[in-house]
Amino acid sequence: MPDPTGSQARGTPAPGRMRAVRRDGAAVVCDAGTPRPVPDPARDALIAVRKVAINEIDRAVARGDLDARSVLGQAFVGTVESAPTGRGFDRGSRVTALPDLACGACDLCRSGLSRHCRERRTLGLRDCDGCLAESVVVPVHGLVAIPARVDDDHAVFAMHVGAAVEASRRITIEGKPYITVLGDGVVGLIVVQVLARLNASVRLIGWHPDRLALCEKWGIKHRHVDDIGRRADQDVVVDCSGRGAALEIAFGLARPRGTILLHQAPHRDTPGLAPLVDHELTLIGFGAGSLVEALRLLDRREVDVVSLVSRRIRLEDAPAALRQPDRPEVIQVLVDV
C-alpha cells in the first residue's frame, strides 16, 4: 500500500512505471508504481515533465472538493520524448499546453472554439491524468513551443498569463476607465500587471498585506478589502479571487452599465443576481487565453512572475504541500520533477 508521506517514491521506479502524485482513496500520495502513460503514436506526444505550478484545482482535488481519480497537475513545462512525425516537435523540444485538451475534430473545434470542445478532457480531472508526474501525454495539436529565452520558471506561468491576456481582450478601453482587480492570488497578481499596461486606472484589492506589497514594487495601486468604499464607480471589476463573497463586493464596486469579469464560477454562497438587472451590468466569464501571446509577454519580461514563487519542492514532497492549508505568505509553489 502506498505510503501517504510519499517516501516510497524516492526509489527508482520499475520499468514501465513512474513517480506520480495521485489520489489513493481519500489520500494524496506520490506513488513510484504509477503506470507510465502510453501515447497514441498518430495523435499524442509523450512529455517528460520538468516543472509544475501547483494551482487551486490541484488543491481542490487534494481536499476532495473535486471528484478526480487521476494523477494531479495542470500547469507544466516539459520536453518532448516522442511525437508524431511532421508535426513540428522534435525530441527534446521544450513545450507547454493548456490543461483543457480538445479533440480537434468536433464542430466547436472546427469553428475555432476548441476551448469549449464537446469532447474535451482536462489534465488532472475527468479521468485524465495530469502532469504532477515524470511523464504526461498531451495531444500534439495542443502543444505550444517555448521560446529559448523563456526559462522554465517563467514558462510554467504561461497558463496564468494567458488568462490575464484573455481578460484584457474582453474589455473595451475608452478614455481612461477605472478598473479594479479583486484577488491577490497568482491569477489576480498577474492580471493586474497585464491590465496596468493599458490606458486605464488600475488597482488591486486583496486580503493579504504581504501580497499587496508586491504592487509597490510594480508601481500599481492597491488597497486592502476592508479599506475600500463601495461607491459603484468602477468601469470594470475583474474577480480573480474565487471567494464566495467576492461577487457581492464586485456588485458594490461596478458602476451602472459597468462590466464584471469572472475568472472562476460563482460559489454557492454568492448573492442573488438581481444587481445584474437593476444596474444593467455586463457579466463576462473568462478562462484560458493564448499561450503564444503569454509566452511573448514572458519573453519580453513584461510580467513579473518570479516574485510570485514562494517555495520550490521535489515531486515526492508535493502531497504534503497540497495538504497544507492556505497561508498568506505562500503565493506559488513550484515542483521540480
Coordinates of C-alpha atoms in Angstrom, one line a residue:
M1 CA 0.0 0.0 0.0
P2 CA 1.5 3.4 -0.9
D3 CA 2.9 5.4 1.9
P4 CA 0.9 8.7 2.4
T5 CA 4.1 10.6 3.1
G6 CA 5.3 9.9 -0.4
S7 CA 8.5 8.3 0.9
Q8 CA 8.1 5.2 -1.3
A9 CA 8.6 7.4 -4.3
R10 CA 12.3 8.2 -3.6
G11 CA 13.5 4.9 -5.2
T12 CA 13.9 4.2 -8.9
P13 CA 10.5 3.2 -10.5
A14 CA 10.4 -0.2 -12.1
P15 CA 10.4 -0.4 -16.0
G16 CA 7.1 0.9 -17.3
R17 CA 6.4 2.7 -14.1
M18 CA 7.0 6.3 -12.9
R19 CA 6.6 8.6 -9.9
A20 CA 3.3 10.5 -9.9
V21 CA 1.2 12.4 -7.4
R22 CA -2.3 10.9 -7.4
R23 CA -5.4 10.2 -5.3
D24 CA -5.4 6.9 -3.4
G25 CA -8.8 6.8 -1.8
A26 CA -9.0 9.8 0.5
A27 CA -5.3 10.4 0.5
V28 CA -2.9 12.0 -2.0
V29 CA 0.3 10.1 -2.4
C30 CA 3.4 10.2 -4.6
D31 CA 3.5 6.6 -6.0
A32 CA 6.5 5.3 -7.7
G33 CA 4.5 2.4 -9.1
T34 CA 2.2 4.5 -11.3
P35 CA 2.0 3.1 -14.9
R36 CA 3.9 5.3 -17.4
P37 CA 1.4 6.7 -19.9
V38 CA 1.3 5.3 -23.4
P39 CA 0.6 7.8 -26.2
D40 CA -1.3 7.2 -29.4
P41 CA 1.5 7.4 -31.9
A42 CA -0.7 9.1 -34.5
R43 CA -2.1 11.8 -32.3
D44 CA -0.3 12.2 -29.0
A45 CA 3.1 13.5 -27.7
L46 CA 4.8 11.9 -24.7
I47 CA 6.2 14.7 -22.5
A48 CA 8.9 14.4 -19.8
V49 CA 7.8 16.8 -17.2
R50 CA 10.4 19.3 -15.9
K51 CA 8.4 21.7 -13.7
V52 CA 4.8 22.1 -12.4
A53 CA 3.0 25.0 -10.8
I54 CA 0.5 23.8 -8.2
N55 CA -2.8 25.6 -8.6
E56 CA -6.2 25.8 -6.9
I57 CA -7.6 22.9 -8.9
D58 CA -4.9 20.7 -7.6
R59 CA -5.6 21.8 -4.1
A60 CA -9.3 21.2 -4.5
V61 CA -8.7 17.7 -5.8
A62 CA -6.4 17.1 -2.8
R63 CA -9.1 18.3 -0.4
G64 CA -11.7 16.0 -2.1
D65 CA -13.8 19.0 -3.3
L66 CA -13.5 17.8 -6.9
D67 CA -14.0 14.1 -7.8
A68 CA -10.9 13.2 -9.8
R69 CA -9.4 9.7 -9.9
S70 CA -6.3 10.6 -11.8
V71 CA -2.8 12.0 -11.5
L72 CA -3.0 15.6 -10.4
G73 CA -1.4 18.6 -12.1
Q74 CA -2.4 21.1 -14.7
A75 CA 0.4 23.7 -15.4
F76 CA 3.7 22.3 -16.6
V77 CA 6.8 22.7 -18.6
G78 CA 8.3 19.7 -20.2
T79 CA 10.4 18.2 -23.1
V80 CA 9.1 16.1 -25.9
E81 CA 10.1 12.4 -25.6
S82 CA 8.1 11.3 -28.6
A83 CA 5.6 12.9 -31.0
P84 CA 4.0 12.1 -34.4
T85 CA 6.4 12.9 -37.2
G86 CA 5.9 16.1 -39.3
R87 CA 4.1 18.0 -36.6
G88 CA 7.0 20.4 -35.7
F89 CA 8.0 18.9 -32.4
D90 CA 11.3 17.1 -32.2
R91 CA 12.6 15.0 -29.3
G92 CA 13.9 17.4 -26.6
S93 CA 11.7 20.4 -27.6
R94 CA 10.5 22.4 -24.6
V95 CA 6.7 22.7 -24.6
T96 CA 3.7 23.5 -22.5
A97 CA 0.0 23.2 -23.0
L98 CA -3.4 24.3 -21.6
P99 CA -5.0 21.8 -19.3
D100 CA -8.1 21.6 -21.4
L101 CA -7.4 19.1 -24.1
A102 CA -9.6 19.5 -27.2
C103 CA -10.4 16.7 -29.6
G104 CA -9.7 18.9 -32.6
A105 CA -12.5 17.3 -34.6
C106 CA -15.9 18.3 -33.2
D107 CA -17.9 21.2 -34.6
L108 CA -16.7 23.6 -31.9
C109 CA -13.1 22.7 -32.5
R110 CA -13.5 23.2 -36.3
S111 CA -15.2 26.6 -35.7
G112 CA -12.2 27.9 -33.6
L113 CA -13.8 27.3 -30.2
S114 CA -11.6 24.4 -29.2
R115 CA -11.6 25.6 -25.5
H116 CA -15.3 24.6 -25.5
C117 CA -14.7 21.3 -27.2
R118 CA -17.6 18.9 -26.7
E119 CA -15.2 16.0 -26.0
R120 CA -12.6 17.9 -24.1
R121 CA -10.7 16.3 -21.3
T122 CA -8.9 18.2 -18.5
L123 CA -5.5 17.4 -17.1
G124 CA -5.8 16.2 -13.5
L125 CA -9.6 15.9 -13.8
R126 CA -12.3 13.9 -15.5
D127 CA -10.3 10.7 -15.5
C128 CA -7.4 12.4 -17.5
D129 CA -4.0 12.0 -15.9
G130 CA -2.3 15.3 -15.1
C131 CA 1.3 16.5 -15.1
L132 CA 2.4 16.0 -11.4
A133 CA 4.4 13.1 -12.7
E134 CA 7.5 12.2 -14.5
S135 CA 5.6 11.9 -17.8
V136 CA 2.3 13.1 -19.3
V137 CA 0.5 12.5 -22.6
V138 CA -0.9 15.5 -24.5
P139 CA -2.4 15.6 -28.0
V140 CA 0.2 17.1 -30.2
H141 CA -2.1 19.8 -31.6
G142 CA -2.4 21.2 -28.1
L143 CA 1.4 21.7 -27.6
V144 CA 3.0 25.1 -27.7
A145 CA 6.8 25.5 -28.1
I146 CA 8.6 27.6 -25.5
P147 CA 11.0 30.3 -26.8
A148 CA 14.6 29.7 -26.0
R149 CA 14.9 32.9 -23.9
V150 CA 11.9 31.9 -21.7
D151 CA 13.3 29.8 -18.8
D152 CA 11.2 27.1 -17.0
D153 CA 10.5 29.4 -14.1
H154 CA 8.7 31.8 -16.4
A155 CA 7.2 29.4 -18.8
V156 CA 5.3 27.5 -16.1
F157 CA 3.2 30.6 -15.6
A158 CA 2.1 30.7 -19.3
M159 CA -1.4 29.4 -18.5
H160 CA -2.0 32.2 -15.9
V161 CA -0.5 34.9 -18.1
G162 CA -2.7 33.7 -20.9
A163 CA -5.8 34.1 -18.7
A164 CA -4.7 37.7 -18.0
V165 CA -4.3 38.4 -21.7
E166 CA -7.8 37.0 -22.3
A167 CA -9.2 39.3 -19.6
S168 CA -7.6 42.3 -21.3
R169 CA -9.2 41.3 -24.6
R170 CA -12.7 41.0 -23.1
I171 CA -12.9 44.7 -22.1
T172 CA -13.0 47.8 -24.2
I173 CA -10.7 50.7 -23.2
E174 CA -12.2 54.1 -24.0
G175 CA -10.7 57.1 -22.3
K176 CA -9.1 56.1 -19.1
P177 CA -11.5 53.8 -17.3
Y178 CA -11.3 52.7 -13.7
I179 CA -10.5 49.0 -13.3
T180 CA -10.4 47.0 -10.1
V181 CA -9.0 43.6 -9.8
L182 CA -10.3 41.5 -6.9
G183 CA -8.0 38.8 -5.5
D184 CA -4.3 38.7 -4.5
G185 CA -3.6 35.1 -5.6
V186 CA -1.4 34.2 -8.5
V187 CA -4.0 35.0 -11.2
G188 CA -5.0 38.3 -9.7
L189 CA -1.4 39.4 -9.3
I190 CA -0.7 38.6 -12.9
V191 CA -4.0 40.0 -14.3
V192 CA -3.3 43.4 -12.5
Q193 CA 0.1 43.6 -14.1
V194 CA -1.3 43.0 -17.6
L195 CA -4.2 45.4 -17.2
A196 CA -1.8 48.1 -15.9
R197 CA -0.2 48.2 -19.3
L198 CA -3.4 49.5 -20.8
N199 CA -4.5 53.1 -20.8
A200 CA -6.5 52.7 -17.6
S201 CA -6.5 53.5 -13.9
V202 CA -5.9 50.0 -12.4
R203 CA -5.8 48.9 -8.8
L204 CA -5.7 45.6 -6.9
I205 CA -8.0 44.8 -4.0
G206 CA -6.9 41.9 -1.8
W207 CA -6.9 40.3 1.6
H208 CA -3.1 39.8 2.4
P209 CA -0.8 42.8 3.1
D210 CA 2.3 40.9 2.2
R211 CA 1.0 40.1 -1.2
L212 CA -0.4 43.6 -1.8
A213 CA 3.1 44.9 -1.0
L214 CA 4.3 43.4 -4.4
C215 CA 2.2 46.1 -6.0
E216 CA 4.6 48.7 -4.5
K217 CA 7.4 47.1 -6.5
W218 CA 5.4 47.2 -9.7
G219 CA 4.0 50.8 -9.1
I220 CA 0.4 49.6 -9.1
K221 CA -2.3 51.0 -6.8
H222 CA -3.6 48.6 -4.2
R223 CA -5.9 48.5 -1.2
H224 CA -7.0 46.0 1.5
V225 CA -10.6 44.9 1.0
D226 CA -11.5 46.3 4.4
D227 CA -10.3 49.7 3.4
I228 CA -12.4 50.3 0.3
G229 CA -15.7 52.0 -0.2
R230 CA -18.3 50.6 -2.5
R231 CA -19.4 53.6 -4.4
A232 CA -20.4 51.9 -7.6
D233 CA -17.8 53.9 -9.6
Q234 CA -15.7 51.3 -11.3
D235 CA -16.0 50.8 -15.0
V236 CA -14.6 47.2 -14.9
V237 CA -14.2 44.8 -12.0
V238 CA -12.3 41.6 -12.6
D239 CA -12.9 38.9 -9.9
C240 CA -9.9 36.5 -9.7
S241 CA -10.4 35.7 -6.0
G242 CA -12.5 32.5 -6.1
R243 CA -14.1 33.8 -2.8
G244 CA -17.8 33.3 -2.2
A245 CA -18.4 37.0 -1.1
A246 CA -16.4 38.5 -3.9
L247 CA -19.2 38.8 -6.4
E248 CA -21.2 40.8 -3.8
I249 CA -18.1 43.1 -3.5
A250 CA -17.9 43.4 -7.3
F251 CA -21.6 44.4 -7.4
G252 CA -20.9 47.2 -4.9
L253 CA -17.9 48.4 -6.9
A254 CA -19.2 48.4 -10.5
R255 CA -20.9 51.5 -11.9
P256 CA -24.3 51.2 -13.7
R257 CA -23.7 49.6 -17.0
G258 CA -20.2 48.6 -15.9
T259 CA -18.6 45.3 -16.6
I260 CA -17.7 42.4 -14.3
L261 CA -15.3 39.7 -15.4
L262 CA -15.2 36.4 -13.5
H263 CA -12.3 34.0 -13.7
Q264 CA -13.9 31.3 -11.6
A265 CA -17.5 30.2 -11.5
P266 CA -19.5 31.8 -8.6
H267 CA -19.6 29.8 -5.4
R268 CA -22.9 28.5 -3.9
D269 CA -22.9 31.2 -1.3
T270 CA -22.8 34.2 -3.7
P271 CA -25.6 36.7 -3.6
G272 CA -28.6 36.8 -5.9
L273 CA -28.1 38.2 -9.4
A274 CA -30.7 41.0 -9.1
P275 CA -28.0 43.7 -9.4
L276 CA -27.2 42.4 -12.9
V277 CA -30.6 43.5 -13.9
D278 CA -31.0 46.6 -11.7
H279 CA -27.8 48.1 -12.8
E280 CA -27.8 46.7 -16.4
L281 CA -24.3 45.2 -15.8
T282 CA -22.4 43.0 -18.1
L283 CA -21.2 39.8 -16.6
I284 CA -18.5 38.1 -18.6
G285 CA -16.7 34.9 -17.8
F286 CA -13.1 34.4 -18.9
G287 CA -10.8 31.4 -18.8
A288 CA -7.7 30.3 -20.6
G289 CA -6.2 32.5 -23.2
S290 CA -3.4 32.4 -25.8
L291 CA -0.3 30.6 -24.6
V292 CA 1.6 32.0 -27.6
E293 CA 0.8 35.6 -26.6
A294 CA 1.5 34.8 -22.9
L295 CA 5.0 33.4 -23.9
R296 CA 5.7 36.6 -25.9
L297 CA 5.0 38.7 -22.8
L298 CA 7.2 36.5 -20.7
D299 CA 9.9 36.6 -23.3
R300 CA 9.9 40.4 -23.2
R301 CA 9.8 40.2 -19.3
E302 CA 6.7 42.4 -19.3
V303 CA 5.1 40.4 -16.5
D304 CA 6.9 39.7 -13.2
V305 CA 6.1 36.1 -12.2
V306 CA 9.3 35.1 -10.4
S307 CA 8.3 37.3 -7.5
L308 CA 5.3 35.1 -7.0
V309 CA 7.3 32.0 -6.4
S310 CA 7.3 31.2 -2.6
R311 CA 8.6 27.6 -2.4
R312 CA 10.3 25.1 -4.6
I313 CA 9.8 21.4 -3.8
R314 CA 10.5 18.0 -5.1
L315 CA 7.8 15.8 -6.6
E316 CA 7.7 13.4 -3.6
D317 CA 7.1 16.4 -1.3
A318 CA 4.0 17.6 -3.3
P319 CA 1.4 15.6 -1.3
A320 CA 2.5 17.3 1.9
A321 CA 2.4 20.7 0.2
L322 CA -1.1 20.0 -1.2
R323 CA -2.4 19.0 2.3
Q324 CA -1.2 22.2 3.9
P325 CA -3.8 24.9 4.5
D326 CA -3.5 28.1 2.5
R327 CA -1.0 30.5 4.0
P328 CA -0.8 34.2 3.1
E329 CA 2.9 34.1 2.7
V330 CA 2.8 31.2 0.2
I331 CA 1.7 32.5 -3.2
Q332 CA 3.0 30.0 -5.7
V333 CA 4.6 26.6 -5.1
L334 CA 6.7 25.1 -8.0
V335 CA 7.5 21.4 -8.2
D336 CA 10.8 20.3 -9.8
V337 CA 10.2 16.9 -11.2

